CSV table of C-alpha atoms in Angstrom, one decimal:
chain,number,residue,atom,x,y,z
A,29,UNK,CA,0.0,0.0,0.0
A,30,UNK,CA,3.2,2.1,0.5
A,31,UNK,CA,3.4,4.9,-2.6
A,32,UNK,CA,6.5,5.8,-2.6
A,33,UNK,CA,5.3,7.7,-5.7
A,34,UNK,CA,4.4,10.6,-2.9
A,35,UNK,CA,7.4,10.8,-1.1
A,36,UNK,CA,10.6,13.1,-2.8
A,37,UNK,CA,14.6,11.6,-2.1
A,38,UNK,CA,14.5,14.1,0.7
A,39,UNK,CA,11.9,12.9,2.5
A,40,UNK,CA,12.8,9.1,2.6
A,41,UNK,CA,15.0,9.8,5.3
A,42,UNK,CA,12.5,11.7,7.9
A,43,UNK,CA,9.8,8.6,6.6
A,44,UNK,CA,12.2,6.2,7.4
A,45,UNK,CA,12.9,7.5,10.9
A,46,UNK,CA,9.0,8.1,11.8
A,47,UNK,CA,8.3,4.5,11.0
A,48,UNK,CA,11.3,3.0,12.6
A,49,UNK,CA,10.5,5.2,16.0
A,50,UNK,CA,6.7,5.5,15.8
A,51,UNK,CA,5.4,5.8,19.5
A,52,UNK,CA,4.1,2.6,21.0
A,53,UNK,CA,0.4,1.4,20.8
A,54,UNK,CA,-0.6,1.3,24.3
A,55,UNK,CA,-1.5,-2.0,25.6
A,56,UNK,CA,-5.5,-2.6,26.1
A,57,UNK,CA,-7.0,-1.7,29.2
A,58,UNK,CA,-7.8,-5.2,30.7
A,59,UNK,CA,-12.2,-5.0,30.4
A,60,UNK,CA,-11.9,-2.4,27.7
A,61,UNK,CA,-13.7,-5.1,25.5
A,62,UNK,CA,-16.1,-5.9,27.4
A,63,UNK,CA,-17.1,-2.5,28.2
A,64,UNK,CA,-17.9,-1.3,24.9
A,65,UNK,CA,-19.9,-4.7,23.8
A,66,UNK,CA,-21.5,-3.8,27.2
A,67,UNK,CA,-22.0,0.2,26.4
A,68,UNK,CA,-23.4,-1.1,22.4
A,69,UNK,CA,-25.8,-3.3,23.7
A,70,UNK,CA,-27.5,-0.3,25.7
A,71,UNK,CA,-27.2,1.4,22.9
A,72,UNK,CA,-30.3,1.6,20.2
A,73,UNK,CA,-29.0,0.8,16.7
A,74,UNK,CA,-31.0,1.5,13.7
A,75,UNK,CA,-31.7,-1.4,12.0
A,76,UNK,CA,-30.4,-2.2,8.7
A,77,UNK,CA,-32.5,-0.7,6.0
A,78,UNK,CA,-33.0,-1.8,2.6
A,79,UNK,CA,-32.9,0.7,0.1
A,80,UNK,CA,-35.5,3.8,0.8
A,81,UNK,CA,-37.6,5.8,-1.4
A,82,UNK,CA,-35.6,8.8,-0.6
A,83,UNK,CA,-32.6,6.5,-1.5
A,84,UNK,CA,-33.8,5.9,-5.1
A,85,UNK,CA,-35.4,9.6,-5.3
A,86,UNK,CA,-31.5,10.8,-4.3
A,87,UNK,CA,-30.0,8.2,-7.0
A,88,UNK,CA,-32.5,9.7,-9.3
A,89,UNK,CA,-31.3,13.6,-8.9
A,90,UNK,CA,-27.9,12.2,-9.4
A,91,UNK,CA,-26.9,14.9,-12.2
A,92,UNK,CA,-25.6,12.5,-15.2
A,93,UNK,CA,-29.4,11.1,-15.1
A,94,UNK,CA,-31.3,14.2,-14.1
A,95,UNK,CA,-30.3,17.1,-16.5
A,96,UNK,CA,-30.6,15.2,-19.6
A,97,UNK,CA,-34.3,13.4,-18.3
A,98,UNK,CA,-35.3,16.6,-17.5
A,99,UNK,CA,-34.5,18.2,-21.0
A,100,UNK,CA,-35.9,15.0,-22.5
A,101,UNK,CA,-39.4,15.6,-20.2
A,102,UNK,CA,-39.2,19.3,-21.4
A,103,UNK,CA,-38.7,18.2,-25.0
A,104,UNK,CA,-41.6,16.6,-24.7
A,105,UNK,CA,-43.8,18.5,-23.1
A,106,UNK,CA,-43.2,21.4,-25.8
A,107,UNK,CA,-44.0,19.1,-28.4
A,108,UNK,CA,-47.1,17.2,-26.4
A,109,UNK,CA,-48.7,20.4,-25.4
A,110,UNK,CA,-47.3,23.7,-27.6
A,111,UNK,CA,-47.6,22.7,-30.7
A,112,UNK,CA,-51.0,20.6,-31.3
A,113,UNK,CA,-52.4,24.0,-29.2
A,114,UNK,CA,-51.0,26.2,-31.6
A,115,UNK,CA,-51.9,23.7,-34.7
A,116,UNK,CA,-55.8,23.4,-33.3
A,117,UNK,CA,-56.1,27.4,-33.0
A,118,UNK,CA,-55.2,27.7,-36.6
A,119,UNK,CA,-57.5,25.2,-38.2
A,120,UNK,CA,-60.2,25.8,-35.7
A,121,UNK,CA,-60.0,29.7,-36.4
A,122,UNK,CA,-60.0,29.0,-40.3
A,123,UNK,CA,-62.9,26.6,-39.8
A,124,UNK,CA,-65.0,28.9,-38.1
A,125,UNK,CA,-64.4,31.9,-40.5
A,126,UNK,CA,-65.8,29.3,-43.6
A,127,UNK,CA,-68.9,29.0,-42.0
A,128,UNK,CA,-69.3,32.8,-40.8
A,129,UNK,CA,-69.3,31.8,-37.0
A,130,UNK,CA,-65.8,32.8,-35.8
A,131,UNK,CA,-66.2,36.9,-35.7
A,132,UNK,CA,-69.0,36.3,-33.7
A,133,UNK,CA,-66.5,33.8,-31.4
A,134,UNK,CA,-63.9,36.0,-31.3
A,135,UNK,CA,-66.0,38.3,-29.9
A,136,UNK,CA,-68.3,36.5,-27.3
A,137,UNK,CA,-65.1,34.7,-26.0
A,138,UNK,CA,-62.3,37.8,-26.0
A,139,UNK,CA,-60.4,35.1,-28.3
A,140,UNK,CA,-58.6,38.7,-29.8
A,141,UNK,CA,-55.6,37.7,-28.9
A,142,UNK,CA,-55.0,35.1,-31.8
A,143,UNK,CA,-56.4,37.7,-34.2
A,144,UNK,CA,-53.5,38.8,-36.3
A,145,UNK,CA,-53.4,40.4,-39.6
A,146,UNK,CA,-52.5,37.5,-41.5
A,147,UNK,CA,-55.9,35.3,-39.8
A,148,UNK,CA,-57.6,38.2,-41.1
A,149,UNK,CA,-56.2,38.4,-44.6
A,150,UNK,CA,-57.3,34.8,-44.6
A,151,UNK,CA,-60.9,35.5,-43.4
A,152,UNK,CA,-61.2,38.4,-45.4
A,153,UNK,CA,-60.8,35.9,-48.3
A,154,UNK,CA,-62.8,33.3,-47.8
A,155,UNK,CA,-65.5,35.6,-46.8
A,156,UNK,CA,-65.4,37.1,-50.2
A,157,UNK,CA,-66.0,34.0,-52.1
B,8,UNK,CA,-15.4,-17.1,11.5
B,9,UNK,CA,-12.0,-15.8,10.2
B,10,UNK,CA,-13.2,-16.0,6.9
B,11,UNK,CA,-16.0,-13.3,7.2
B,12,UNK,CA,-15.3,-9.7,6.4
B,13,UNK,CA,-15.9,-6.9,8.5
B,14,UNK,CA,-18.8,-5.8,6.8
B,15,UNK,CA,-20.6,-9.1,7.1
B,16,UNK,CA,-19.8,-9.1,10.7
B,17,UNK,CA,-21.5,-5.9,11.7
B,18,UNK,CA,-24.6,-7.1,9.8
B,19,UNK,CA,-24.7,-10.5,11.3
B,20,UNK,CA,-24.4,-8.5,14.9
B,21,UNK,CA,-26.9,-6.2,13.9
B,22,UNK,CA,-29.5,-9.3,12.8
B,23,UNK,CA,-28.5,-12.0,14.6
B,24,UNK,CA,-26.0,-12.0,17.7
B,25,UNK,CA,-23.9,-8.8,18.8
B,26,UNK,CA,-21.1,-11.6,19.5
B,27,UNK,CA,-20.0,-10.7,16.3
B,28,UNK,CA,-19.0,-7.2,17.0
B,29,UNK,CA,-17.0,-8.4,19.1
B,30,UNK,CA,-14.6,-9.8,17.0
B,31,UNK,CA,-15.2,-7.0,14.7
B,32,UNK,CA,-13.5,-5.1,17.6
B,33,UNK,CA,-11.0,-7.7,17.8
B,34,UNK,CA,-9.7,-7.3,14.1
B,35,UNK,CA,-9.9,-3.8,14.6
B,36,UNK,CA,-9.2,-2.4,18.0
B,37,UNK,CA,-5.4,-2.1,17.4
B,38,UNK,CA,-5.8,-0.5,14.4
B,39,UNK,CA,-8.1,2.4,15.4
B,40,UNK,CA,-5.8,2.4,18.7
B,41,UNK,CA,-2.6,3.1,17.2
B,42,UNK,CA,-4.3,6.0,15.1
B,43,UNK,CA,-6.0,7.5,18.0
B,44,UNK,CA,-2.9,7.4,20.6
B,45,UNK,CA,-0.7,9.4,17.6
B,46,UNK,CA,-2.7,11.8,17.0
B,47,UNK,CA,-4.9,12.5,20.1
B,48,UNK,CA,-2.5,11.4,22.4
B,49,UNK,CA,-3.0,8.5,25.0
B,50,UNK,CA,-4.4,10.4,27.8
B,51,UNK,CA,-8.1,9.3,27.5
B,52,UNK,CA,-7.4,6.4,24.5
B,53,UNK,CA,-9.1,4.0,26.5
B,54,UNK,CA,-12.6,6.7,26.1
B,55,UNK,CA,-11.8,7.6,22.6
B,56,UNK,CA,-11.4,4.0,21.4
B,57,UNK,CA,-14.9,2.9,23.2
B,58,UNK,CA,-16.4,6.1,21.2
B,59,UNK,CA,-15.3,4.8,18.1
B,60,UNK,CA,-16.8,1.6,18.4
B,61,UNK,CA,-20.1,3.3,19.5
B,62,UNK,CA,-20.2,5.5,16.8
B,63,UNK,CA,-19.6,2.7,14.4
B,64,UNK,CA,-22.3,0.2,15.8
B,65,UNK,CA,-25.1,3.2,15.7
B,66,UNK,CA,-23.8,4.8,12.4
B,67,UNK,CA,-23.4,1.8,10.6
B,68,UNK,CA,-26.9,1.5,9.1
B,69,UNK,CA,-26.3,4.3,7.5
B,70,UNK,CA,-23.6,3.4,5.8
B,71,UNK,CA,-24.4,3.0,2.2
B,72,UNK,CA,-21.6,2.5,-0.2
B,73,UNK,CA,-20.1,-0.7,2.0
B,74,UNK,CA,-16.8,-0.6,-0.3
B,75,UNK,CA,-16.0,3.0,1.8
B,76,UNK,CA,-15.9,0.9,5.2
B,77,UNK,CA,-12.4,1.6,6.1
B,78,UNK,CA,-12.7,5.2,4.8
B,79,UNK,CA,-15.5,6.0,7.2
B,80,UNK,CA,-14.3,4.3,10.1
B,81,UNK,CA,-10.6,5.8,9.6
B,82,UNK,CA,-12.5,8.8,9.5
B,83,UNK,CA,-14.8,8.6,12.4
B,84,UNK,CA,-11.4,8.0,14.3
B,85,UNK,CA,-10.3,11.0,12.8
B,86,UNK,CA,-12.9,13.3,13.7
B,87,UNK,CA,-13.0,12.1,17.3
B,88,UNK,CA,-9.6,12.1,17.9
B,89,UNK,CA,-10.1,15.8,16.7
B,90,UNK,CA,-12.9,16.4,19.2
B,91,UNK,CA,-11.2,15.5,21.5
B,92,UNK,CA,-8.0,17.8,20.6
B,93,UNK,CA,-10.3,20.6,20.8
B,94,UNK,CA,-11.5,19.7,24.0
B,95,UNK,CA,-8.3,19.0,25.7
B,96,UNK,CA,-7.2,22.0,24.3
B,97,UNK,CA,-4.1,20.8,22.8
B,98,UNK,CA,-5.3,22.9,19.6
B,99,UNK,CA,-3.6,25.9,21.4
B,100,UNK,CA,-0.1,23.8,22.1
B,101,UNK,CA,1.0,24.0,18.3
B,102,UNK,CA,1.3,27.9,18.5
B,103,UNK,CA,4.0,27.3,20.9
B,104,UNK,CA,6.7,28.2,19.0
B,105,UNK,CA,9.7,25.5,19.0
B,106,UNK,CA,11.9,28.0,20.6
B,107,UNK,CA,10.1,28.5,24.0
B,108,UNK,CA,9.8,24.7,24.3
B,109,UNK,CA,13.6,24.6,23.8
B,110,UNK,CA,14.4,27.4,26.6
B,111,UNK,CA,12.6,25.4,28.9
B,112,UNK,CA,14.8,22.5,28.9
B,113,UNK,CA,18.4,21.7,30.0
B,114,UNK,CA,21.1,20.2,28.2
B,115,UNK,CA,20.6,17.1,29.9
B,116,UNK,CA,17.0,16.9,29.4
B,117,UNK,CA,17.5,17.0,25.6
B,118,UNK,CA,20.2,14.2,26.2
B,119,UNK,CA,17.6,12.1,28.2
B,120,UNK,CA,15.4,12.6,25.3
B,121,UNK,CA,17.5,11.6,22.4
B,122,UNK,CA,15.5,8.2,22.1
B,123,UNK,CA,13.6,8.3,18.9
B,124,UNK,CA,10.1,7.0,19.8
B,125,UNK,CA,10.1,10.0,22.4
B,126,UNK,CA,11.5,12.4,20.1
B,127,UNK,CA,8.8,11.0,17.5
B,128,UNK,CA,6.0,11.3,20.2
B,129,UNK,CA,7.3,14.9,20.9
B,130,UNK,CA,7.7,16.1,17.3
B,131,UNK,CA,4.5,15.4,16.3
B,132,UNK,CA,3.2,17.0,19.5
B,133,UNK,CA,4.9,20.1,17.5
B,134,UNK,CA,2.3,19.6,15.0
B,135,UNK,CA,-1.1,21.4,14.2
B,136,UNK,CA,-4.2,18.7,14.0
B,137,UNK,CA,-4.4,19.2,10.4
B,138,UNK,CA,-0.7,18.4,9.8
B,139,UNK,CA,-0.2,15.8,12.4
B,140,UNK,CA,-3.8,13.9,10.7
B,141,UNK,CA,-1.8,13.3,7.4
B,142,UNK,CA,1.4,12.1,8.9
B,143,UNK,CA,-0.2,9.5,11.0
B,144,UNK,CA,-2.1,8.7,8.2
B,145,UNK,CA,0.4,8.8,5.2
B,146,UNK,CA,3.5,8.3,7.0
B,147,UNK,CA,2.9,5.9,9.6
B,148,UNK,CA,-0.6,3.8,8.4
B,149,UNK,CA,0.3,4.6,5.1
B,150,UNK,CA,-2.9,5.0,3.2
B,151,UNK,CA,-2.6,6.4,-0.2
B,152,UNK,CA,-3.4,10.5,-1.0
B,153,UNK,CA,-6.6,9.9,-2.3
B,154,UNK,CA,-7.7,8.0,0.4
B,155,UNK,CA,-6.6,10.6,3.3
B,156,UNK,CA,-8.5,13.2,1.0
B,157,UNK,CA,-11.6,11.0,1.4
B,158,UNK,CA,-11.4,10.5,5.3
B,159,UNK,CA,-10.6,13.9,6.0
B,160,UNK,CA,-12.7,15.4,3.0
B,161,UNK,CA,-10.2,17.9,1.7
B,162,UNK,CA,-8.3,17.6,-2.3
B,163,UNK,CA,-5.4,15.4,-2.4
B,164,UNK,CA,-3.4,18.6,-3.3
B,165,UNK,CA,-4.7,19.8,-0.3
B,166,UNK,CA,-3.6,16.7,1.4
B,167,UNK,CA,0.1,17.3,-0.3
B,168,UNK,CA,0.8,20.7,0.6
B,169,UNK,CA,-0.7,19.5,4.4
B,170,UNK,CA,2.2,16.4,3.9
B,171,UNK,CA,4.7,18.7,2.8
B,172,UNK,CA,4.8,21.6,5.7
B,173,UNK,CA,4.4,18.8,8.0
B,174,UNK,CA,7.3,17.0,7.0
B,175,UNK,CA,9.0,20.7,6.6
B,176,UNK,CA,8.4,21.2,10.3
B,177,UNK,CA,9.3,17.7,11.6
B,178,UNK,CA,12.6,17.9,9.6
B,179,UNK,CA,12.9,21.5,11.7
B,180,UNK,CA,12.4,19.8,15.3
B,181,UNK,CA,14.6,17.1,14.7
B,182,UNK,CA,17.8,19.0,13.2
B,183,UNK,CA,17.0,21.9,16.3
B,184,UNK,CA,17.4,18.3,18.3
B,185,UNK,CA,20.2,17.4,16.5
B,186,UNK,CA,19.3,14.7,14.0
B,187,UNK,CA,19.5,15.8,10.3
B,188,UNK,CA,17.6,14.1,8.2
C-alpha cells in the first residue's frame, strides 16, 4: 500500500525514521472489550435498511441522469402540449371563418388575442368568395 | 469465522448476535488504537477507542456504499480524535513556538530525550491537527493521498501541501534536536 510515488529523495530519510521510532500502541485496558460490547448493547441501533424511497429519489437527482431526463421531459412537453395547441387554434379559427361563425366567437369569447393580420387576410378571403 | 469480512460481521451483529461485534472489535481495536494514541494522544485512549466503536455500531446502518468501510471508520477515528483535541485543548499547544519549548529544557534533558520514539512522540506534539492527521495517516498507516483526502474530506493537493509543511516542520524539530535528516 506504501506509494513511494508521494514521497521526494529528501523525505525518505524523515519517513524512514518516523516508521522506525513511531510511538508505541498502548497495551489494552484489561475490560476495555467488554465495556464497549456492554456500552453497544445499551445502545439503540438503527436497524439495517433496505434501500429507501428517498434513496432511489437521491439516486435519481444524481446529475448524469437528471439534467438530460429533464431536458428529454421538457422536449416533450413542448411538443405534447405547444404545438397541437397552436396547430388546433389555426385550423379551428379558419374553420370557423368558412362558416361565418368565428367573428362572432372572437367576440363572445375575447379570443382577440390570436387575431392577427395574417388570420384576417385569410378570413377576409374566404369571406369574399 | 476468520473468513468473514468486516462488513458481514456488523450485519450479522446487527440481525442476529452482537457476539460478532466483538470480534469485529478484535480485528480492529489495534488499528483504530494506534491511530487515536498518535494523534490524540494516550491520555483518554481507552474513552476515545470505546467512542469509536459506539459510533460505528449506531452509524453503521447508515452506511451505504459498503466498499467505503475503512474510509469511514478511519474517519470517524479521525474526527474524534479531533474532538477530543479541541477539548483538551491541545489545539492551542501547536502555537507554541519550538523556541520556548527549547528554553525550557536543559542540556541534559534534551540528552535524556534523544531516544527516537520520544522524540517522534514529541515532534508530532509540535504539529497542528491538520498536519499531524496526514502524517499519521500517510506516514505511519500509510494510506494512499486519495484515500486521506476522502477520510478527512479535503483535495489530495490539499492533502500534499498538508504532507509537505508537515514534513517541513518535523525535519525542523529534529535538526533543532540534532538529527538531520
Amino acid at each position: 500500500m506504501m506509494n513511494n510515488n508521494d514521497l521526494d529523495n529528501q523525505d525518505e530519510g524523515l519517513v524512514s525514521f518516523l516508521k522506525k521510532n513511531a510511538p508505541d500502541i498502548p497495551k489494552t485496558s484489561d475490560g476495555l472489550e467488554d465495556r464497549i460490547m456492554k456500552a453497544i448493547s445499551a445502545e439503540e441501533s438503527p436497524p439495517l435498511e433496505e434501500e429507501s424511497l428517498f434513496d432511489k429519489l437521491k439516486q435519481f437527482f444524481n446529475p448524469y441522469i437528471f439534467i438530460p431526463a429533464s431536458i428529454a421531459v421538457a422536449a416533450l412537453l413542448v411538443a405534447a402540449i405547444i404545438l397541437p395547441i397552436g396547430k388546433t387554434t389555426k385550423d379551428n379559427s379558419l374553420e370557423m371563418a368558412e362558416t361565418g361563425d368565428f367573428v362572432e366567437y372572437v367576440w363572445e369569447t375575447g379570443y382577440e388575442d390570436y387575431w392577427d393580420n395574417d388570420l384576417t387576410a385569410e378570413i377576409n378571403e374566404i369571406m369574399e368568395l | 469465522m476468520e473468513k468473514i469480512s468486516d462488513i458481514e460481521l456488523l450485519k450479522l451483529s446487527k440481525n442476529t448476535n452482537q457476539e460478532y461485534f466483538r470480534e469485529f472489535y478484535r480485528r480492529n481495536e489495534r488499528k483504530i488504537r494506534g491511530t487515536l494514541s498518535r494523534v490524540a494522544g494516550t491520555t483518554h485512549l481507552d474513552d476515545l477507542t470505546q467512542e469509536v466503536f459506539i459510533k460505528i455500531w449506531k452509524g453503521f446502518a447508515k452506511l451505504r456504499e459498503e466498499a467505503y468501510l475503512s474510509t469511514w471508520i478511519y474517519r470517524l477515528t479521525m474526527n474524534v480524535a479531533f474532538d477530543s483535541l479541541r477539548s483538551d485543548g491541545e489545539k492551542d499547544k501547536k502555537n507554541i513556538p519550538l523556541e520556548d519549548e527549547d528554553s525550557v529544557k536543559s542540556d541534559t534533558d534534551i540528552q535524556s530525550d534523544y531516544h527516537g520514539k520520544d522524540m517522534v512522540e514529541k515532534a508530532l506534539k509540535t504539529l497542528s491537527p491538520e498536519h499531524k492527521a496526514v502524517v499519521v495517516l500517510h506516514d505511519l498507516d500509510e494510506l494512499l493521498i486519495r484515500e486521506i483526502g476522502e477520510i478527512l474530506k479535503i483535495s489530495e493537493g490539499t492533502v500534499k501541501s498538508r504532507l509537505f509543511h508537515a514534513r517541513k516542520n518535523l525535519r525542523e524539530y529534529f535538526r533543532k534536536e540534532g538529527i538531520e535528516l
